[in-house]
XYZ file of C-alpha atoms in Angstrom:
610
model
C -5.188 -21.244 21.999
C -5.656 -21.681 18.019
C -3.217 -23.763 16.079
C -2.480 -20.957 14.581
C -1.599 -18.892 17.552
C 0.290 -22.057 18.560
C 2.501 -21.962 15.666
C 2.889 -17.938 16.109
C 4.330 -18.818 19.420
C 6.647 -21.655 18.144
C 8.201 -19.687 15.560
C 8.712 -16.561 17.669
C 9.834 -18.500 20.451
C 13.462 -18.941 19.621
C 13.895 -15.568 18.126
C 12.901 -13.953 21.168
C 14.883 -15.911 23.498
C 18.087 -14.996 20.954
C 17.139 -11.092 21.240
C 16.803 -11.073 25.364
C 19.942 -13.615 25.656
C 21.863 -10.679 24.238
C 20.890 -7.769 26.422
C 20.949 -9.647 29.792
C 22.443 -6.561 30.982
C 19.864 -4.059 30.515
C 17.148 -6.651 31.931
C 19.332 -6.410 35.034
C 19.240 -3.474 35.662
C 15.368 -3.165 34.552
C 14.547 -6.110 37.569
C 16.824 -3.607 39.970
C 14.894 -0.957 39.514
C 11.067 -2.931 39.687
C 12.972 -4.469 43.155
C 12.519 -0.619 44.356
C 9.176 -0.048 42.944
C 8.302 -3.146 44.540
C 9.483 -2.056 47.885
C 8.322 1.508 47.649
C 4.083 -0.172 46.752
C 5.036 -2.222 50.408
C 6.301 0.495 52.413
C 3.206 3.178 51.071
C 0.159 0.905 52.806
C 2.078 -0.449 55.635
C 3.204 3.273 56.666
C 0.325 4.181 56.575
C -1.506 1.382 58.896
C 1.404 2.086 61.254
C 0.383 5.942 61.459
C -3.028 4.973 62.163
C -2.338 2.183 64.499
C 1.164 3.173 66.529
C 0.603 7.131 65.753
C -3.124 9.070 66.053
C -4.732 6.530 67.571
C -2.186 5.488 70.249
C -2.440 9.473 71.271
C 1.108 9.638 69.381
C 0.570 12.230 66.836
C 4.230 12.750 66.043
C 4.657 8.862 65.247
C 1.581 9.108 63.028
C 3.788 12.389 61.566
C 6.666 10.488 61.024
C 4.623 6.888 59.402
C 3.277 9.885 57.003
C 6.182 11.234 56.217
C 7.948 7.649 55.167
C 5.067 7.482 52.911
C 5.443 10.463 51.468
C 8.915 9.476 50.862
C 8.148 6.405 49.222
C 5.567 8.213 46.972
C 7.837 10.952 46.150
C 10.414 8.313 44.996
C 8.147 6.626 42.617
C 9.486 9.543 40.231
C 12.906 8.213 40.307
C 12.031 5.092 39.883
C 10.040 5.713 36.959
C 12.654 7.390 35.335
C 15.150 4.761 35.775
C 12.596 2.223 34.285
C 12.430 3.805 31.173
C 15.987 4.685 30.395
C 16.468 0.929 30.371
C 13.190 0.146 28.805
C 14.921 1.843 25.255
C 17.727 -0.341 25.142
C 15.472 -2.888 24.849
C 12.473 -1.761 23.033
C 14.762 0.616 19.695
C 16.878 -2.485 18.930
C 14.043 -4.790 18.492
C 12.375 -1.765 16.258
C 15.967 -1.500 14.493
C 15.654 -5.121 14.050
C 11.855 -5.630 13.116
C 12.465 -2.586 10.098
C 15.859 -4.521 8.650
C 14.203 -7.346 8.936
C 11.340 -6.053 6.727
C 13.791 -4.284 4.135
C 15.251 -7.382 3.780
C 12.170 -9.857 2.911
C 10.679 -6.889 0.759
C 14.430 -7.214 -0.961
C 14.473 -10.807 -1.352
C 11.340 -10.722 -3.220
C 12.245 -7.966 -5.639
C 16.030 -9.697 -6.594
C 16.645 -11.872 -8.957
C 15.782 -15.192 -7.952
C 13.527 -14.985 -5.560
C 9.442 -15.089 -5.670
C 9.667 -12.156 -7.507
C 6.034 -9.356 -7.751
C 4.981 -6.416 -6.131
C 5.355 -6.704 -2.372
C 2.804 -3.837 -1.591
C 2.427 -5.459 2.106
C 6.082 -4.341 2.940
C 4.594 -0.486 3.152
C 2.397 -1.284 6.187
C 5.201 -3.563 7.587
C 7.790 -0.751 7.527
C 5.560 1.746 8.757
C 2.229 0.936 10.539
C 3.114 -2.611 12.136
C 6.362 -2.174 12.861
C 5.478 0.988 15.198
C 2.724 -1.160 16.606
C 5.407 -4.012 17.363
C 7.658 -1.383 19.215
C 4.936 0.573 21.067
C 3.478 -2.675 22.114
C 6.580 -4.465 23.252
C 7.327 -1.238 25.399
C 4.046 -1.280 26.811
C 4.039 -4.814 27.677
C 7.513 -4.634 29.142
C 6.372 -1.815 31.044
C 3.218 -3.279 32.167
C 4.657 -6.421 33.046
C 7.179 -5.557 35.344
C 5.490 -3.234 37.024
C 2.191 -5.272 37.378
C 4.632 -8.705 38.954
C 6.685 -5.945 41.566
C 3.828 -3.865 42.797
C 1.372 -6.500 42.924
C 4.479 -8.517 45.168
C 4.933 -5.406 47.176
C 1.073 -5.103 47.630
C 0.513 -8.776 48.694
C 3.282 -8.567 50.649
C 2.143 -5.928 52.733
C -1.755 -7.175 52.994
C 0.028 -10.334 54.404
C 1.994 -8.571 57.052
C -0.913 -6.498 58.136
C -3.574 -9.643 58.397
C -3.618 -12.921 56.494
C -7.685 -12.430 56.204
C -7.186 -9.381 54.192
C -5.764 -11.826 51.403
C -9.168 -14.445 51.792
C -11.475 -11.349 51.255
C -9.571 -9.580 48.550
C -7.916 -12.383 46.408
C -11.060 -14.280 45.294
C -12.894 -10.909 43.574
C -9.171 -10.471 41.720
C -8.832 -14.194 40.763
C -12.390 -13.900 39.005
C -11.894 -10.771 37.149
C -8.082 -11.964 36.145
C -10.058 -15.165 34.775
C -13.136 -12.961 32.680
C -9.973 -10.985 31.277
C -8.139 -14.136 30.176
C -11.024 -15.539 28.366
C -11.387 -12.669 25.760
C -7.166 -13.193 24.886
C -7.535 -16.013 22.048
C -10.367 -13.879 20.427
C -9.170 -10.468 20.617
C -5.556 -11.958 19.377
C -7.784 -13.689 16.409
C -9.968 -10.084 15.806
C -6.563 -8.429 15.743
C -5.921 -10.767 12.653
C -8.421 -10.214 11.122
C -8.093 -6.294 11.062
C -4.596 -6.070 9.987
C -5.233 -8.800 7.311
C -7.714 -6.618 6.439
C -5.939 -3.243 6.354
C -3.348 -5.048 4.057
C -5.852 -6.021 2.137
C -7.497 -2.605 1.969
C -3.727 -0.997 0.923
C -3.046 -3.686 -1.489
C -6.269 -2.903 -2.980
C -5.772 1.029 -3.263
C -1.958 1.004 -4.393
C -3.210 -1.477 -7.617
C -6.282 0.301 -8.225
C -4.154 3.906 -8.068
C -1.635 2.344 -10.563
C -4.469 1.144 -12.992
C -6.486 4.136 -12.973
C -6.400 4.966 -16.991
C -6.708 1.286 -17.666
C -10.109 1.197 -15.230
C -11.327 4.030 -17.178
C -10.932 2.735 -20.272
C -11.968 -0.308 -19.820
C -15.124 0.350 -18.227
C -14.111 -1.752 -14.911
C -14.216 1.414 -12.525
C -17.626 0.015 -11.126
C -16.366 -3.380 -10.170
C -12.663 -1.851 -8.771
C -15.053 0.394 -6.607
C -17.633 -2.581 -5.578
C -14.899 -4.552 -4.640
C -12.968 -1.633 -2.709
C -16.421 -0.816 -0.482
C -16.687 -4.564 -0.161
C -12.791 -4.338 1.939
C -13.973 -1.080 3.192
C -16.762 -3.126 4.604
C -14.765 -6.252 6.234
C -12.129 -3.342 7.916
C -15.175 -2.117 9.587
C -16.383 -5.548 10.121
C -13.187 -6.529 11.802
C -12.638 -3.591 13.846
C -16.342 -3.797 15.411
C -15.320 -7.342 16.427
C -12.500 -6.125 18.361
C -14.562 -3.457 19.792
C -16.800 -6.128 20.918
C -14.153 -8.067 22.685
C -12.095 -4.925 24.064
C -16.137 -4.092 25.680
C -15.790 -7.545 27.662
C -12.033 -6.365 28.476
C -13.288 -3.429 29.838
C -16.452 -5.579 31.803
C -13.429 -7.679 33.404
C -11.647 -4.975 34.055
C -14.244 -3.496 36.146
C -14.678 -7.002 38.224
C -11.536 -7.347 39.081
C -10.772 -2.965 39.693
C -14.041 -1.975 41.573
C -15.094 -5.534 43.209
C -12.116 -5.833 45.786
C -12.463 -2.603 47.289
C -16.267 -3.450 47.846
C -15.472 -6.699 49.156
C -13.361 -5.094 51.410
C -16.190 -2.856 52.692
C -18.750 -5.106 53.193
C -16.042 -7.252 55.384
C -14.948 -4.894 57.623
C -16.940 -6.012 60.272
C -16.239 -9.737 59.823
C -12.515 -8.404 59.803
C -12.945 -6.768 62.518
C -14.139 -9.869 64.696
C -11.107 -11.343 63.747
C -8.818 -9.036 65.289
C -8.148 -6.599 62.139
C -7.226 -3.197 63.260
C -8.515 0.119 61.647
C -4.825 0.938 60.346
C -4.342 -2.429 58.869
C -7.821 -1.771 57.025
C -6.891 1.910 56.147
C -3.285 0.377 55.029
C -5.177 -2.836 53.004
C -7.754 0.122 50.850
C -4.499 2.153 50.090
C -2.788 -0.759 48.706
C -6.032 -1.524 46.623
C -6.204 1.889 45.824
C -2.855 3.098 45.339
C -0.653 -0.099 43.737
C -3.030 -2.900 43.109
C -5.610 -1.902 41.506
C -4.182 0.810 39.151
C -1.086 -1.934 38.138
C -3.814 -4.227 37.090
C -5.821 -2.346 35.277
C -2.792 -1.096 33.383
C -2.199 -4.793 32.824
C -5.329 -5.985 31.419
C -5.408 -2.686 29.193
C -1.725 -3.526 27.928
C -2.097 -7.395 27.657
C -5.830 -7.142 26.240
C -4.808 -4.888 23.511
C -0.907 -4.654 23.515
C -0.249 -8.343 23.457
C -2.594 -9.480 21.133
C -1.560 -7.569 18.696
C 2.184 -7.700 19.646
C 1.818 -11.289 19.012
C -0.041 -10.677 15.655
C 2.554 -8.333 14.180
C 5.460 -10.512 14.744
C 3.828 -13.603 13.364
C 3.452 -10.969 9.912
C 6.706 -9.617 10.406
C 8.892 -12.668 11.172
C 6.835 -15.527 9.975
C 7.273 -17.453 7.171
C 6.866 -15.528 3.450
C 3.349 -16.439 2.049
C 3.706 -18.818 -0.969
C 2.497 -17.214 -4.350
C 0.082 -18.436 -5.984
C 0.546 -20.418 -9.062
C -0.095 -19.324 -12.071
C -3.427 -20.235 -14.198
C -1.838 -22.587 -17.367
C -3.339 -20.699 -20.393
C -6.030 -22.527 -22.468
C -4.725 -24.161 -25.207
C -6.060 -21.851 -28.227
C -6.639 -22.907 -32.073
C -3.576 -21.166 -34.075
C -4.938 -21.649 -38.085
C -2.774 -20.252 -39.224
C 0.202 -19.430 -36.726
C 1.997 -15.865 -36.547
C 5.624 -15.359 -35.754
C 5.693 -13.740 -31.990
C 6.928 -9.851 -31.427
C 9.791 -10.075 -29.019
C 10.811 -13.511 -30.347
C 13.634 -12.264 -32.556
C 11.088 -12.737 -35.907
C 9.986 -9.972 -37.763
C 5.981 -9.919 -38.326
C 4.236 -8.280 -41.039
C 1.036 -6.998 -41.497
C -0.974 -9.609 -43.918
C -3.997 -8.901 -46.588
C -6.518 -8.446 -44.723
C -9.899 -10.364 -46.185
C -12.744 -7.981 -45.271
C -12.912 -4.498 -46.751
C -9.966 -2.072 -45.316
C -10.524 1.944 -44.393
C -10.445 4.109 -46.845
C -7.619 5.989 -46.212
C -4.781 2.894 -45.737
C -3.629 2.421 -48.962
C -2.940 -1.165 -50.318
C 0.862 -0.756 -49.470
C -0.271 -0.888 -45.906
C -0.747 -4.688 -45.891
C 2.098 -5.569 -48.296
C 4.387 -8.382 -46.573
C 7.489 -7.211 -48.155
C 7.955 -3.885 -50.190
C 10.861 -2.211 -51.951
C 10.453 1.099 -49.856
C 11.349 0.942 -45.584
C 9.395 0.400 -43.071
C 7.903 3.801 -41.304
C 8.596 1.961 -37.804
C 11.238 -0.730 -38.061
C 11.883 -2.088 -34.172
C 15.036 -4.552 -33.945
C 15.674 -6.935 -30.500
C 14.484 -4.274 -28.544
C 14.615 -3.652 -24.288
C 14.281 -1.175 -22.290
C 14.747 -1.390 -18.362
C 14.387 1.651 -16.378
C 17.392 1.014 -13.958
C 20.603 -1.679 -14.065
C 18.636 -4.416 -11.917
C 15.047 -3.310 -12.878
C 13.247 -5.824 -14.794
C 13.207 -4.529 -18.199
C 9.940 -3.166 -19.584
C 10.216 -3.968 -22.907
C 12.101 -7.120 -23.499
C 14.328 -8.138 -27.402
C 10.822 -6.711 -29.365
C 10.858 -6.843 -33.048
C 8.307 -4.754 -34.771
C 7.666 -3.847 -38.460
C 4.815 -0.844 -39.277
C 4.234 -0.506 -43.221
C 4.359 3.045 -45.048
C 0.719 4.093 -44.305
C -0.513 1.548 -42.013
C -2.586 2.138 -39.229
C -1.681 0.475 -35.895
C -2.992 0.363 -32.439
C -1.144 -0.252 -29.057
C -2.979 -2.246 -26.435
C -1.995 -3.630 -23.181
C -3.098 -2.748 -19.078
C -1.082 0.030 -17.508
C 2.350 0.024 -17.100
C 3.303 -2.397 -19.334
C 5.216 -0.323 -21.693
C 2.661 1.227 -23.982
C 3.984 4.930 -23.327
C 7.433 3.670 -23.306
C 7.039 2.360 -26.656
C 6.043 5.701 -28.159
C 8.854 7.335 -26.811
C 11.462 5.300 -28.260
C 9.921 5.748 -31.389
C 9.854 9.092 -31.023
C 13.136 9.213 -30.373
C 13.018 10.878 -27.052
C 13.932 7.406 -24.808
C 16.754 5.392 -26.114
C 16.807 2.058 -25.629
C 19.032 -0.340 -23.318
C 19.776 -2.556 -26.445
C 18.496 -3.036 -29.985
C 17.833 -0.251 -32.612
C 14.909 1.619 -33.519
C 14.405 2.980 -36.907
C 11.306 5.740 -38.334
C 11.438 5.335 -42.133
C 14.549 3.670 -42.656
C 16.550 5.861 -40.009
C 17.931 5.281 -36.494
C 16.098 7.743 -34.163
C 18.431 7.112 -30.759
C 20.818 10.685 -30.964
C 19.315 12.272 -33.536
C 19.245 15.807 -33.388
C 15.508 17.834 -32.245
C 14.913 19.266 -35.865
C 15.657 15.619 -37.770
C 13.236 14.101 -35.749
C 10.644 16.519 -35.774
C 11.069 16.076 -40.016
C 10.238 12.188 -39.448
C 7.771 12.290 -37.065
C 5.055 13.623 -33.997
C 4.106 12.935 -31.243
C 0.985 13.906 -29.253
C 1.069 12.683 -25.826
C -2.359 12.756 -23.154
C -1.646 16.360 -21.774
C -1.905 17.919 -25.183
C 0.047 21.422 -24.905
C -1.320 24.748 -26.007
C 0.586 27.951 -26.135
C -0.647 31.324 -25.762
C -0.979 32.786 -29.101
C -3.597 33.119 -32.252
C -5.755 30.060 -33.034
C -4.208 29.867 -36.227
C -0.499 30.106 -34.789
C -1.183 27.055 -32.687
C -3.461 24.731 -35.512
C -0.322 25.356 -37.825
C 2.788 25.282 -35.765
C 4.669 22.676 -37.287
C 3.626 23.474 -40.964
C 5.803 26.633 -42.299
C 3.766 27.446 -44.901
C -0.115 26.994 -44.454
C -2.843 28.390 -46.652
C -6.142 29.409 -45.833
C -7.623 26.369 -47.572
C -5.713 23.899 -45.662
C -6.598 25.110 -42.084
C -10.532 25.199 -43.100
C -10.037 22.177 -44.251
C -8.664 20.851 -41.334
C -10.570 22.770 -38.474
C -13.755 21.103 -40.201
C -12.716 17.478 -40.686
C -11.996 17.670 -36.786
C -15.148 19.711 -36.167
C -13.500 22.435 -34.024
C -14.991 24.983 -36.256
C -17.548 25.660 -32.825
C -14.484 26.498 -30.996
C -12.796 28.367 -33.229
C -15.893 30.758 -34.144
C -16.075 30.861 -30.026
C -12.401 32.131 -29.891
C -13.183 34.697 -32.563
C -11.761 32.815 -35.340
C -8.341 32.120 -36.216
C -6.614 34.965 -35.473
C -7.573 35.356 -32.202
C -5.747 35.055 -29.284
C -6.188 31.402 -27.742
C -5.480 31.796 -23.497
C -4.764 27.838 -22.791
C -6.863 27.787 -18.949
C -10.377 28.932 -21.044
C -10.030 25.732 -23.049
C -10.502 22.138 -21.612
C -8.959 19.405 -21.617
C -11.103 17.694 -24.451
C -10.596 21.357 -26.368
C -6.073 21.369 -26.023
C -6.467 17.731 -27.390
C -8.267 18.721 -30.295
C -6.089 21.714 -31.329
C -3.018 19.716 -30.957
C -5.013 16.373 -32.814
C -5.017 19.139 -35.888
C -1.510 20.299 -35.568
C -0.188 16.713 -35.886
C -2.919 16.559 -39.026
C -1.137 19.410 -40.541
C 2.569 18.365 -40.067
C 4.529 17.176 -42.932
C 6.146 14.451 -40.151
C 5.337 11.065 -42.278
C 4.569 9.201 -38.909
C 2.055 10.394 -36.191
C 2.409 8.653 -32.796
C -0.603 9.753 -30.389
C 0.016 8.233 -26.751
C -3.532 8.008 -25.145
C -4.162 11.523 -26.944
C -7.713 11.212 -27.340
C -8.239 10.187 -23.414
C -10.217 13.514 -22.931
C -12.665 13.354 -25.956
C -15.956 11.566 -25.834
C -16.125 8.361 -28.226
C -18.050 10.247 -31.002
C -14.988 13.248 -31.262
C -12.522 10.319 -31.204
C -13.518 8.214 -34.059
C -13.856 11.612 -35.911
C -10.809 12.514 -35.186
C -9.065 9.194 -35.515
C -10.819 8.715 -39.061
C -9.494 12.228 -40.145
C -5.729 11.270 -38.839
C -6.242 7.981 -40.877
C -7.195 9.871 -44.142
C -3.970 11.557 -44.451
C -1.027 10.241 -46.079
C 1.068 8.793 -43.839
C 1.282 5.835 -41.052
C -0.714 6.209 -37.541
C 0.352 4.328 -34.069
C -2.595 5.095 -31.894
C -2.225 3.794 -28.220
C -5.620 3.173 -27.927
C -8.040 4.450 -25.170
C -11.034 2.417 -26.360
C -12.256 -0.576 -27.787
C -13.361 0.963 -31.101
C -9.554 2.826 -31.637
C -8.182 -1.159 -32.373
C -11.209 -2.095 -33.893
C -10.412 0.916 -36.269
C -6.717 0.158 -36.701
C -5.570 -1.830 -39.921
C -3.703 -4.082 -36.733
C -3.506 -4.221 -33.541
C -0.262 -4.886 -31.202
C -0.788 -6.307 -27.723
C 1.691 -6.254 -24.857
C 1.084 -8.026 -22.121
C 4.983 -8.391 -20.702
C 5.553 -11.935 -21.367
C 4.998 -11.992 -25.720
C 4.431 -9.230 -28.103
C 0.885 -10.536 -30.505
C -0.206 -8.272 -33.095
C -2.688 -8.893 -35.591
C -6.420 -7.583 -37.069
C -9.271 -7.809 -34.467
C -10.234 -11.165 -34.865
C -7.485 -12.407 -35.439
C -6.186 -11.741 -31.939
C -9.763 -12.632 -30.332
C -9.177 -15.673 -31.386
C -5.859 -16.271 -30.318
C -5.105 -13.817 -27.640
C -6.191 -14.392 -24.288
C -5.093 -11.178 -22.625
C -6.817 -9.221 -25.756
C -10.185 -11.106 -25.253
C -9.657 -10.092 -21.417
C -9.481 -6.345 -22.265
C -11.952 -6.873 -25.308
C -14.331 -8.201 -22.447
C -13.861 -5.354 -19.971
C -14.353 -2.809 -22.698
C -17.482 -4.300 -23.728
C -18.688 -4.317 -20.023
């Protein structure tokens, strides 16, 4: 045995004793009824010796009759006695289940709370679910196995001993040998085991973060590697699992030795049992307890404790053992601060600064102003935002100022409140505390049509309505002329679509467009809105990099202030500034700036690039 299986058994040691010390009642009663199974595998081989012997060939066919029908009796009863067995065996085998899923719930619950190791326990879905059904059916099986393997096999030796103590010298040492083979492959089909559930979790683990992260892997270019590495834990499951295989195949070559062996043994001995004073009822009576109790209660044994305990054994030591300790956290490099920034989130306010190269075109100077006489477009005060009373907040006391006309982008990996930040602004998610305020004015309970006057929003899943090309481009502009939708159906270049559609006045039906094609219409119907602030969440996801810096240059050249949450690399290379989330600090600042001082930015810089 392993250390590590040592330590298994040490630690589950006193639990187990505490859960059997408290239903001494129902193991009782399970030993009462395996006392009658064991009785019923005796009286089964030595009726039917007696028949043989005292009845047909003692010229007494009614004793014979009456040995065969105590048999039959005894066989009959096994029925009884099986159901008996297993109305105990569920007092034993739901509590530990009961106790094995609380027990779960409460470590996953631990983690989460406040104070404790805190993170995503992802492992607690195959605990709950796939190991803790494993635990149960195994514990029933070896329970069931068990008891019936020790009784019978009693019952069975018993009776080969009251027929003829030679039986036992011809049948034992074939047993013995195969019982030996099948004890051999335990310690590495409990270490194979492992290995396959460690890699299952692994495997889950793997497919929950990737599932979460599946915009961020798309942007970022890292789909490839998250796939590599998935196939490569695809690849040491099956790995794993052929090991067992391998070890359940010697199982199985045991299994025959000690299942098939003793009954040949048996025949090639008859005549050397017979010199010894064996009679042919005690040999009929010794193949029927091989046959009919032995034999088929050991090879339910092997198949139970080969495959049943192993991983019985396994699953506790996850369940029950000790919580792994996380690991530590990587100290970030120290990085070169020239000239230092005050930190989003820290209760400072940070403004955009002159930036050195030449600006775009369309961000006028006041965009870079560190203090002006008119309000900011996007003023954010000490705010967070938690989606529940114990949840950990999302965003967390973030200050944020966005200049009239500025262009800013919104960086970060999924989830980390990029989406959530748009919506506040929007006015559509108010916060837990602090105050958000578009051009000078609190957003949080203003009514639909004042916030639609301050701002838009275009989210990823741009919505188009069935109605005229024109009615959609120029829904939230009352009074377009001709001019002005030209105008903007070129800068966007959806003129191809539109002369598709039939031009402007015809009738648009939203599931002949795609995805790429709703984005676009609803990119120009932000372009044409009066709204001084456009807020687009992701919303050029569907177009290929070419449409989007076309249609992010066009957004920039109107008068106004953009928050992109950018999708690529080149939408914050674009922006006037850049904000990063990351969860812990709030950094914003102009490309290089933040490569040089940002270590999560150069991360997603890096993956972009890749």
């Amino acid at each position: 045995m392993t250390s590590t299986e040592a330590g298994a058994l040490r630690r589950l040691a006193p639990p187990a004793r505490r859960f059997l010390a408290h239903r001494k009642g129902v193991l009782i009663r399970l030993a009462l009824w395996s006392l009658a199974e064991s009785g019923q595998a005796f009286l089964v081989g030595h009726a039917v010796a007696r028949s043989v012997d005292e009845g047909f060939l003692a010229g007494d066919p009614r004793r014979g009759l009456l040995w065969l029908g105590v048999a039959l009796v005894a066989v009959l009863s096994g029925a009884r006695v099986v159901r008996g067995v297993f109305a105990q065996l569920a007092g034993v085998t739901e509590p530990l289940r009961d106790g094995l899923v609380r027990h779960a719930v409460d470590r996953s619950m631990a983690r989460a709370a406040p104070g404790g190791p805190g993170g995503t326990d992802r492992a607690a879905v195959s605990r709950l679910t796939n190991q803790v059904e494993i635990a149960r059916d195994s514990f029933a099986g070896l329970v069931l196995t068990l008891r019936s393997f020790v009784f019978t096999a009693a019952g069975a030796l018993l009776g080969l001993l009251s027929l003829h103590p030679a039986l036992l010298v011809v049948v034992l040492p074939p047993l013995a040998a195969g019982l030996a083979l099948f004890l051999v492959t335990l310690r590495p089909m409990a270490a194979a085991q492992r290995r396959a559930l460690a890699a299952d979790e692994a495997l889950g683990e793997h497919a929950a973060s990737a599932r979460a992260a599946l915009r961020d892997l798309a942007a970022c270019g890292t789909g490839p590697g998250a796939e590599r590495h998935g196939a490569d834990l695809v690849a040491d499951a099956a790995a794993a699992a052929r090991t067992l295989a391998g070890w359940a195949a010697v199982r199985t070559a045991a299994l025959g030795v000690a299942g098939h062996l003793p009954v040949l043994a048996l025949l090639v001995a008859v005549e050397w049992l017979r010199g010894r004073g064996v009679s042919v009822g005690a040999l009929l009576g010794a193949f029927t307890y091989l046959v009919q109790s032995l034999l088929p209660a050991l090879h339910t044994l092997m198949t139970a404790l080969g495959a049943a305990g192993s991983r019985l054994l396994v699953v506790l030591d996850r369940i029950l053992g000790p919580e792994p300790e996380p690991e530590p956290e990587p100290e970030p490099e120290p990085e070169p601060e020239p000239e230092p920034e005050p930190e989003l989130g820290s209760g400072l306010e940070s403004e955009p600064e002159p930036e050195s190269g030449p600006s775009t075109a369309s961000a006028p100077a006041a965009a870079f102003a560190v203090h002006t006489a008119a309000a900011p477009a996007v003023e954010l005060r000490s705010v967070t935002l938690s989606y529940g009373v114990r949840a950990e907040p999302v965003l967390d006391a973030l200050d944020l100022r966005v200049a009239p006309g500025e262009h800013l982008a919104v960086v970060g990996p999924s989830g980390i409140g990029k989406s959530t930040l748009t919506r506040l602004v929007a006015g559509t998610l108010a916060p837990s505390r602090g105050e958000v305020r578009v051009a000078g004015r609190v957003v949080t309970g203003r009514p639909a049509a004042e916030l639609a006057a301050l701002r838009v929003l275009v989210p990823q899943d741009a919505y188009v309505f069935s109605g005229t090309v024109g009615d959609n481009l120029a829904y939230l502009r009352t009074d377009p002329c001709p001019a002005e939708l030209d105008a903007a159906v070129e800068a966007f270049g959806l003129a191809p679509l539109v002369e598709r559609l039939g031009g402007l006045d015809a009738t648009v039906r939203p599931a002949e467009l795609s995805p790429g094609e709703r984005q676009l219409v609803a990119l120009v119907r932000a372009y044409l809105s009066p709204a001084p602030l456009l807020l687009l969440d992701e919303a050029t996801c569907h177009l290929d990099p070419a449409s989007e810096a076309r249609a992010e240059k066009a957004l920039a050249g109107r008068s106004g202030t953009l928050v992109v949450v950018a999708h690529r690399l080149s939408s914050a290379v674009r922006a006037d500034r850049t904000l990063v989330l990351d969860g812990i600090r709030a950094q914003s600042g102009t490309h290089a700036e933040l490569l040089g001082r940002s270590p999560l930015y150069r991360d997603l810089t890096g993956h972009w690039n890749s």
